[in-house]
C-alpha cells in the first residue's frame, strides 16, 4: 500500500528512518540536517521505533558511536551536514575501511569559510575518496527512496560499505513536496532483518577490528574496498529493480533523460537536475535535440553507464556544485571527461561550476548553457573548458 503525503526532504528522510527502525541512531545537530534527528527523537520518545537514541557531544563522536554500534552487530545510522561531516572525516574513513554498513543521510551544505549555511556539494565531495558509497537525490521522493535502498546496498555481502544519501540543503531538506510513502510492513519486508557478516559481540566467531595494519596487508585491504565498490555497481542496479516492484519507481546508476537522439547534454546531480529537465522540455518543444544525464551514484562513479548514455552526443556540459581548486574544473567534470576519453568520438566537454554557497541556478542559466553548447558544436572550438556560472564581476 502506498500513501501520497506532503513532506519536506528532512521529514521524508526521518520517515524512512522510522520505517527502517535501526537498532542505534547517534545524533548531533547541525543545520540543515538537524530536523532529521529531531523528528526521529520524537519517534523514539513515542515508542514508534525500538531504537537506542544516543545524543553525543560532537559529529566526530556521532560517527564514532555509530561505528561502534555497527561493529558490535547493530544496524546503526547517523545524520549530518557541512562542518559536521568535515568533523566526521577521520571516522568516516575508518568506518569504510572496517567495512561497516552504516547508512547516513547528508543534507548538503557549503563547508566554511566564509561561514555559510546554504547548499553546495563541498561537504559530500570531501569524502569522495573515503570509500563510502554516495547516492544523490533530486527531490524528497528520491531522498526517501534512496534511504530505503541504501540499507540493502550497504548490507549486501558483496559490498559491506557505508552509504551516504545526499540531498540539497534547504532546497530539498526544507521545501515541501508531495511524495509517495510505502507502508511500514512493505519497507521492513524489503530491507529484511539485519544479519551482520562479522560482529564484535559474536562470541562464536570472535574477530578484532581497527587493528594496526602495516605495509604487509594495508595495500590488500585497500584493494578489497575497491573490489567492493566495483561490486556495488551491480548491487545498486539489482536493488533498484527490486525496489521498482514495490514502489513503481525505477532506479539505476544514472537517469538518462531524452538522450536517445540528443546532440547536447547537461550532466548534473541533485535538485538542479529538475530545473535542467524543465529547460530541456522547453527547448525540445522548439526542436532542439537536448538531454540531461543525472548520475544517481557518484561513488562508485558509473563510468560505463555515463559513457553509454553520452556516446551519441556532440557536446556535454558538466555542472559541479563544488570546486576542487585544481584549476582543472569541478570533481564530477574530471570523472565524466575521463569516462568519455576512450570513446574517440571527439565529444566536446565543458565544465560549469555553479551554485556555490546556495546561489540560485536559474532557468535562463541552463538555457545559456545549452546555447553555449550549440556554439561549440557549430565552431568545433572550446575557448574555455572551465566556466563559472552566475559569477559576478
Short mmCIF file of C-alpha atoms in Angstrom, two decimals:
data_model
loop_
_atom_site.label_atom_id
_atom_site.label_comp_id
_atom_site.label_asym_id
_atom_site.label_seq_id
_atom_site.Cartn_x
_atom_site.Cartn_y
_atom_site.Cartn_z
CA UNK A 1 0.00 0.00 0.00
CA UNK A 2 1.25 3.48 -0.92
CA UNK A 3 0.26 6.83 0.61
CA UNK A 4 0.65 10.25 -1.02
CA UNK A 5 1.66 12.85 1.50
CA UNK A 6 3.23 16.32 1.64
CA UNK A 7 6.60 16.24 3.39
CA UNK A 8 9.83 18.19 3.40
CA UNK A 9 13.01 16.37 2.43
CA UNK A 10 14.06 16.13 6.08
CA UNK A 11 10.65 14.74 7.04
CA UNK A 12 10.87 12.19 4.22
CA UNK A 13 14.29 11.02 5.41
CA UNK A 14 13.08 10.83 9.02
CA UNK A 15 10.07 8.77 7.94
CA UNK A 16 12.35 6.38 6.05
CA UNK A 17 14.49 6.01 9.17
CA UNK A 18 11.37 5.32 11.25
CA UNK A 19 10.33 2.57 8.85
CA UNK A 20 13.85 1.12 8.81
CA UNK A 21 13.75 1.10 12.64
CA UNK A 22 17.54 0.95 13.16
CA UNK A 23 18.97 -0.52 16.35
CA UNK A 24 21.06 2.58 17.13
CA UNK A 25 20.98 6.22 16.00
CA UNK A 26 23.67 8.64 17.19
CA UNK A 27 22.72 12.30 16.92
CA UNK A 28 24.42 15.67 16.96
CA UNK A 29 22.54 18.58 15.33
CA UNK A 30 23.78 20.79 12.52
CA UNK A 31 21.84 22.93 10.03
CA UNK A 32 20.17 21.97 7.71
CA UNK A 33 20.02 18.31 8.78
CA UNK A 34 19.01 18.92 12.43
CA UNK A 35 15.33 18.25 11.79
CA UNK A 36 16.01 14.65 10.77
CA UNK A 37 17.30 13.52 14.16
CA UNK A 38 14.97 15.94 15.95
CA UNK A 39 11.93 14.29 14.34
CA UNK A 40 13.41 10.85 14.79
CA UNK A 41 13.86 11.53 18.51
CA UNK A 42 10.08 12.05 18.75
CA UNK A 43 9.56 8.61 17.18
CA UNK A 44 11.83 7.19 19.87
CA UNK A 45 10.02 9.07 22.66
CA UNK A 46 6.60 7.98 21.38
CA UNK A 47 7.58 4.32 21.10
CA UNK A 48 7.24 4.19 17.31
CA UNK A 49 10.71 2.64 16.96
CA UNK A 50 12.86 0.34 19.09
CA UNK A 51 15.97 2.41 18.50
CA UNK A 52 18.61 3.23 21.09
CA UNK A 53 18.95 7.00 20.57
CA UNK A 54 22.39 8.27 21.61
CA UNK A 55 22.98 12.02 21.98
CA UNK A 56 26.67 12.83 21.77
CA UNK A 57 28.90 15.88 22.13
CA UNK A 58 30.10 16.27 18.52
CA UNK A 59 29.77 14.98 14.99
CA UNK A 60 33.06 13.12 15.39
CA UNK A 61 31.51 11.32 18.35
CA UNK A 62 28.28 10.73 16.42
CA UNK A 63 30.08 8.75 13.71
CA UNK A 64 32.29 7.08 16.34
CA UNK A 65 29.25 5.87 18.28
CA UNK A 66 27.56 4.74 15.07
CA UNK A 67 30.70 2.88 14.04
CA UNK A 68 30.98 1.19 17.44
CA UNK A 69 27.35 0.09 17.32
CA UNK A 70 27.75 -1.23 13.78
CA UNK A 71 30.93 -3.11 14.69
CA UNK A 72 29.03 -4.70 17.57
CA UNK A 73 26.43 -6.02 15.11
CA UNK A 74 23.73 -3.35 15.20
CA UNK A 75 22.00 -1.66 12.29
CA UNK A 76 23.24 1.86 13.01
CA UNK A 77 22.69 5.31 11.48
CA UNK A 78 23.50 8.99 11.95
CA UNK A 79 22.92 12.21 10.01
CA UNK A 80 24.89 15.40 9.32
CA UNK A 81 25.81 18.30 7.04
CA UNK A 82 28.73 20.55 6.11
CA UNK A 83 31.15 21.19 9.00
CA UNK A 84 29.60 18.23 10.80
CA UNK A 85 30.61 15.90 8.01
CA UNK A 86 34.05 17.54 7.93
CA UNK A 87 34.38 16.81 11.65
CA UNK A 88 33.45 13.18 10.90
CA UNK A 89 36.03 12.76 8.13
CA UNK A 90 38.52 10.78 10.21
CA UNK A 91 35.90 8.32 11.43
CA UNK A 92 34.17 8.04 8.03
CA UNK A 93 37.43 6.76 6.53
CA UNK A 94 37.74 4.24 9.36
CA UNK A 95 34.13 3.08 9.04
CA UNK A 96 34.67 2.40 5.33
CA UNK A 97 37.98 0.62 5.98
CA UNK A 98 36.33 -1.58 8.62
CA UNK A 99 33.59 -2.43 6.08
CA UNK A 100 30.74 -1.27 8.31
CA UNK A 101 27.36 -0.96 6.50
CA UNK A 102 26.34 2.35 8.07
CA UNK A 103 23.73 4.48 6.28
CA UNK A 104 23.91 8.22 6.92
CA UNK A 105 21.93 10.96 5.17
CA UNK A 106 23.69 14.25 4.39
CA UNK A 107 21.71 17.45 3.77
CA UNK A 108 24.31 19.06 1.53
CA UNK A 109 25.64 22.42 2.67
CA UNK A 110 28.69 24.55 1.89
CA UNK A 111 31.78 23.99 4.01
CA UNK A 112 33.01 27.23 5.63
CA UNK A 113 34.68 29.63 5.40
CA UNK A 114 33.39 32.15 4.96
CA UNK A 115 30.54 30.93 7.16
CA UNK A 116 27.62 29.80 5.01
CA UNK A 117 24.64 27.59 5.81
CA UNK A 118 23.26 27.12 2.31
CA UNK A 119 23.59 24.44 -0.32
CA UNK A 120 26.51 23.27 -2.31
CA UNK A 121 28.22 19.90 -2.55
CA UNK A 122 31.59 20.69 -0.97
CA UNK A 123 30.74 18.57 2.08
CA UNK A 124 29.93 15.46 0.03
CA UNK A 125 32.99 15.93 -2.17
CA UNK A 126 35.16 15.91 0.94
CA UNK A 127 34.54 12.18 1.40
CA UNK A 128 34.57 11.10 -2.24
CA UNK A 129 37.85 9.26 -1.61
CA UNK A 130 36.90 7.76 1.74
CA UNK A 131 35.49 4.51 0.35
CA UNK A 132 31.86 5.46 1.03
CA UNK A 133 29.09 4.82 -1.49
CA UNK A 134 27.40 8.12 -2.35
CA UNK A 135 23.85 8.34 -3.66
CA UNK A 136 22.35 11.70 -4.73
CA UNK A 137 18.67 12.69 -4.67
CA UNK A 138 16.86 15.09 -6.99
CA UNK A 139 13.94 15.66 -4.62
CA UNK A 140 12.28 14.46 -1.40
CA UNK A 141 10.87 11.39 -3.12
CA UNK A 142 14.30 10.26 -4.20
CA UNK A 143 15.79 11.03 -0.78
CA UNK A 144 13.15 8.76 0.78
CA UNK A 145 13.62 6.01 -1.82
CA UNK A 146 17.41 6.18 -1.65
CA UNK A 147 17.35 5.80 2.14
CA UNK A 148 15.42 2.54 1.95
CA UNK A 149 17.53 1.13 -0.87
CA UNK A 150 20.74 2.22 0.87
CA UNK A 151 20.17 -0.31 3.65
CA UNK A 152 20.07 -3.20 1.19
CA UNK A 153 23.08 -1.86 -0.73
CA UNK A 154 25.24 -1.30 2.35
CA UNK A 155 24.45 -4.67 3.91
CA UNK A 156 24.87 -6.75 0.75
CA UNK A 157 27.58 -9.39 1.36
CA UNK A 158 29.48 -8.27 -1.76
CA UNK A 159 29.53 -4.65 -0.59
CA UNK A 160 29.66 -4.11 3.20
CA UNK A 161 30.40 -0.39 2.94
CA UNK A 162 28.86 2.78 4.40
CA UNK A 163 26.31 4.55 2.19
CA UNK A 164 25.77 8.31 2.25
CA UNK A 165 22.40 9.57 0.96
CA UNK A 166 22.76 13.15 -0.26
CA UNK A 167 20.04 15.74 -0.84
CA UNK A 168 20.30 19.50 -1.20
CA UNK A 169 20.21 21.57 1.98
CA UNK A 170 17.16 23.86 2.26
CA UNK A 171 16.29 23.38 -1.44
CA UNK A 172 15.20 19.81 -0.69
CA UNK A 173 15.61 19.47 3.07
CA UNK A 174 13.16 22.26 3.98
CA UNK A 175 10.95 22.51 0.89
CA UNK A 176 7.54 20.85 0.97
CA UNK A 177 6.95 18.24 -1.71
CA UNK A 178 4.25 15.68 -2.47
CA UNK A 179 5.62 12.16 -2.45
CA UNK A 180 4.57 8.56 -2.14
CA UNK A 181 5.37 6.73 1.07
CA UNK A 182 5.30 2.94 1.28
CA UNK A 183 3.59 1.24 4.20
CA UNK A 184 5.75 0.12 7.11
CA UNK A 185 5.35 -3.61 6.51
CA UNK A 186 6.40 -3.33 2.86
CA UNK A 187 9.55 -1.42 3.81
CA UNK A 188 10.50 -3.85 6.57
CA UNK A 189 9.94 -6.85 4.33
CA UNK A 190 12.13 -5.18 1.69
CA UNK A 191 15.06 -4.43 3.98
CA UNK A 192 14.76 -7.65 5.99
CA UNK A 193 16.34 -8.49 9.33
CA UNK A 194 19.96 -7.43 9.65
CA UNK A 195 22.37 -10.34 9.96
CA UNK A 196 25.88 -8.94 10.40
CA UNK A 197 28.61 -10.73 8.50
CA UNK A 198 31.01 -10.18 11.41
CA UNK A 199 30.45 -8.61 14.81
CA UNK A 200 32.49 -7.93 17.91
CA UNK A 201 29.76 -9.40 20.11
CA UNK A 202 29.57 -12.69 18.21
CA UNK A 203 31.26 -14.94 20.79
CA UNK A 204 31.07 -17.97 18.50
CA UNK A 205 33.20 -16.26 15.85
CA UNK A 206 35.44 -13.75 17.59
CA UNK A 207 37.03 -11.04 15.47
CA UNK A 208 39.20 -8.00 16.09
CA UNK A 209 38.63 -4.67 14.36
CA UNK A 210 40.60 -1.47 14.00
CA UNK A 211 43.95 -3.22 14.10
CA UNK A 212 47.32 -1.68 13.27
CA UNK A 213 47.88 -2.55 9.62
CA UNK A 214 51.45 -2.35 8.31
CA UNK A 215 52.55 -2.43 4.67
CA UNK A 216 52.27 -6.24 4.84
CA UNK A 217 48.46 -6.07 4.38
CA UNK A 218 47.33 -2.44 4.13
CA UNK A 219 47.55 -2.38 0.32
CA UNK A 220 45.45 -5.57 0.02
CA UNK A 221 42.82 -4.23 2.40
CA UNK A 222 42.51 -1.05 0.33
CA UNK A 223 42.11 -3.16 -2.81
CA UNK A 224 39.31 -5.11 -1.11
CA UNK A 225 37.48 -1.81 -0.74
CA UNK A 226 37.99 -1.15 -4.45
CA UNK A 227 36.54 -4.59 -5.25
CA UNK A 228 33.55 -3.84 -3.02
CA UNK A 229 32.98 -0.54 -4.84
CA UNK A 230 33.09 -2.33 -8.18
CA UNK A 231 30.60 -4.93 -6.91
CA UNK A 232 28.37 -2.12 -5.63
CA UNK A 233 27.55 -1.00 -9.18
CA UNK A 234 25.73 -4.25 -9.90
CA UNK A 235 24.15 -4.33 -6.44
CA UNK A 236 22.80 -0.76 -6.80
CA UNK A 237 21.12 -1.73 -10.07
CA UNK A 238 19.75 -5.01 -8.69
CA UNK A 239 18.34 -3.35 -5.58
CA UNK A 240 16.84 -0.61 -7.78
CA UNK A 241 15.00 -3.22 -9.87
CA UNK A 242 13.66 -4.91 -6.74
CA UNK A 243 12.55 -1.59 -5.35
CA UNK A 244 10.67 -0.82 -8.57
CA UNK A 245 8.49 -3.88 -7.93
CA UNK A 246 7.21 -2.49 -4.62
CA UNK A 247 7.20 1.22 -5.49
CA UNK A 248 6.72 1.52 -9.26
CA UNK A 249 9.75 3.83 -9.37
CA UNK A 250 12.84 2.78 -11.31
CA UNK A 251 16.35 3.47 -10.07
CA UNK A 252 19.73 2.68 -11.56
CA UNK A 253 23.19 4.19 -11.54
CA UNK A 254 22.18 7.08 -13.78
CA UNK A 255 18.99 8.69 -15.05
CA UNK A 256 19.18 9.43 -18.77
CA UNK A 257 16.56 12.00 -19.81
CA UNK A 258 15.78 12.43 -23.52
CA UNK A 259 19.30 11.44 -24.56
CA UNK A 260 18.45 8.88 -27.27
CA UNK A 261 18.82 11.38 -30.13
CA UNK A 262 20.40 14.31 -28.31
CA UNK A 263 23.21 16.40 -29.76
CA UNK A 264 23.80 18.27 -26.48
CA UNK A 265 23.63 17.11 -22.87
CA UNK A 266 23.86 18.58 -19.39
CA UNK A 267 25.23 16.32 -16.63
CA UNK A 268 24.04 17.38 -13.18
CA UNK A 269 23.22 15.91 -9.75
CA UNK A 270 20.60 16.57 -7.07
CA UNK A 271 17.92 19.28 -7.26
CA UNK A 272 19.42 21.16 -10.23
CA UNK A 273 18.59 18.12 -12.36
CA UNK A 274 14.89 19.01 -12.05
CA UNK A 275 15.47 22.54 -13.33
CA UNK A 276 17.60 21.20 -16.17
CA UNK A 277 14.89 18.74 -17.22
CA UNK A 278 12.33 21.56 -17.33
CA UNK A 279 14.54 23.62 -19.63
CA UNK A 280 15.22 20.53 -21.70
CA UNK A 281 11.48 20.06 -22.26
CA UNK A 282 11.06 23.69 -23.35
CA UNK A 283 13.95 23.51 -25.81
CA UNK A 284 12.76 20.16 -27.16
CA UNK A 285 9.42 21.82 -27.95
CA UNK A 286 11.40 24.30 -30.06
CA UNK A 287 13.08 21.49 -31.98
CA UNK A 288 16.45 21.43 -30.24
CA UNK A 289 17.94 17.98 -29.57
CA UNK A 290 18.95 18.35 -25.95
CA UNK A 291 19.05 15.97 -22.98
CA UNK A 292 20.01 15.62 -19.34
CA UNK A 293 22.08 12.98 -17.57
CA UNK A 294 21.69 12.71 -13.81
CA UNK A 295 24.21 10.44 -12.08
CA UNK A 296 22.46 8.91 -9.07
CA UNK A 297 25.62 7.25 -7.80
CA UNK A 298 28.73 9.40 -7.57
CA UNK A 299 30.77 6.78 -5.71
CA UNK A 300 31.25 4.32 -7.21
CA UNK A 301 31.35 6.50 -10.28
CA UNK A 302 29.30 4.72 -13.00
CA UNK A 303 31.71 5.46 -15.83
CA UNK A 304 30.39 2.69 -18.08
CA UNK A 305 26.79 3.92 -17.77
CA UNK A 306 27.87 7.54 -18.31
CA UNK A 307 29.83 6.68 -21.45
CA UNK A 308 26.94 4.61 -22.81
CA UNK A 309 24.38 7.37 -22.16
CA UNK A 310 26.53 10.11 -23.75
CA UNK A 311 28.14 8.21 -26.62
CA UNK A 312 25.88 9.80 -29.24
CA UNK A 313 26.13 13.46 -28.23
CA UNK A 314 28.43 16.09 -29.71
CA UNK A 315 28.87 18.39 -26.69
CA UNK A 316 28.44 17.96 -22.94
CA UNK A 317 28.26 20.46 -20.08
CA UNK A 318 29.09 19.04 -16.64
CA UNK A 319 27.64 21.09 -13.77
CA UNK A 320 29.57 20.94 -10.49
CA UNK A 321 28.29 22.47 -7.26
CA UNK A 322 31.76 22.25 -5.72
CA UNK A 323 35.27 23.42 -6.53
CA UNK A 324 38.48 21.37 -6.46
CA UNK A 325 40.91 24.34 -6.64
CA UNK A 326 42.97 22.31 -9.10
CA UNK A 327 42.17 24.93 -11.78
CA UNK A 328 41.06 21.95 -13.87
CA UNK A 329 37.37 22.12 -13.01
CA UNK A 330 34.99 20.50 -10.56
CA UNK A 331 35.06 16.92 -9.22
CA UNK A 332 32.39 15.43 -11.46
CA UNK A 333 33.85 17.11 -14.56
CA UNK A 334 37.07 15.12 -14.21
CA UNK A 335 35.17 11.82 -13.85
CA UNK A 336 32.85 12.47 -16.80
CA UNK A 337 35.69 13.61 -19.04
CA UNK A 338 37.71 10.51 -18.16
CA UNK A 339 34.68 8.31 -18.83
CA UNK A 340 34.31 9.70 -22.36
CA UNK A 341 38.01 9.66 -23.26
CA UNK A 342 38.13 6.17 -24.76
CA UNK A 343 35.04 6.69 -26.94
CA UNK A 344 37.21 8.51 -29.51
CA UNK A 345 34.10 10.41 -30.63
CA UNK A 346 35.61 13.88 -30.16
CA UNK A 347 32.85 14.83 -27.73
CA UNK A 348 33.46 18.36 -26.50
CA UNK A 349 33.19 18.53 -22.70
CA UNK A 350 32.98 21.77 -20.71
CA UNK A 351 32.57 22.41 -17.01
CA UNK A 352 30.29 24.87 -15.24
CA UNK A 353 30.90 25.45 -11.53
CA UNK A 354 27.62 26.80 -10.17
CA UNK A 355 25.58 27.48 -7.06
CA UNK A 356 28.36 27.74 -4.50
CA UNK A 357 27.09 28.80 -1.10
CA UNK A 358 23.48 28.42 -2.23
CA UNK A 359 23.49 30.79 -5.22
CA UNK A 360 20.45 30.05 -7.37
CA UNK A 361 20.61 28.15 -10.62
CA UNK A 362 18.12 29.98 -12.80
CA UNK A 363 16.29 28.50 -15.77
CA UNK A 364 17.88 31.12 -18.04
CA UNK A 365 21.30 29.91 -16.81
CA UNK A 366 20.54 26.43 -18.09
CA UNK A 367 19.26 27.89 -21.36
CA UNK A 368 22.55 29.76 -21.73
CA UNK A 369 24.50 26.54 -21.17
CA UNK A 370 22.63 24.82 -24.00
CA UNK A 371 23.24 27.89 -26.18
CA UNK A 372 26.95 27.70 -25.40
CA UNK A 373 26.99 24.01 -26.32
CA UNK A 374 25.27 24.81 -29.62
CA UNK A 375 28.02 27.33 -30.42
CA UNK A 376 30.69 24.77 -29.56
CA UNK A 377 29.12 22.25 -31.93
CA UNK A 378 28.93 24.82 -34.73
CA UNK A 379 32.51 26.09 -34.33
CA UNK A 380 34.18 22.92 -33.08
CA UNK A 381 36.11 25.07 -30.59
CA UNK A 382 36.18 25.26 -26.80
CA UNK A 383 37.74 28.54 -25.74
CA UNK A 384 37.46 27.89 -22.01
CA UNK A 385 36.64 24.43 -20.69
CA UNK A 386 36.10 25.61 -17.07
CA UNK A 387 33.44 28.26 -16.56
CA UNK A 388 31.80 29.87 -13.52
CA UNK A 389 28.05 30.20 -13.88
CA UNK A 390 26.42 33.31 -12.40
CA UNK A 391 29.69 34.68 -11.05
CA UNK A 392 29.51 38.46 -10.52
CA UNK A 393 32.33 40.52 -11.97
#
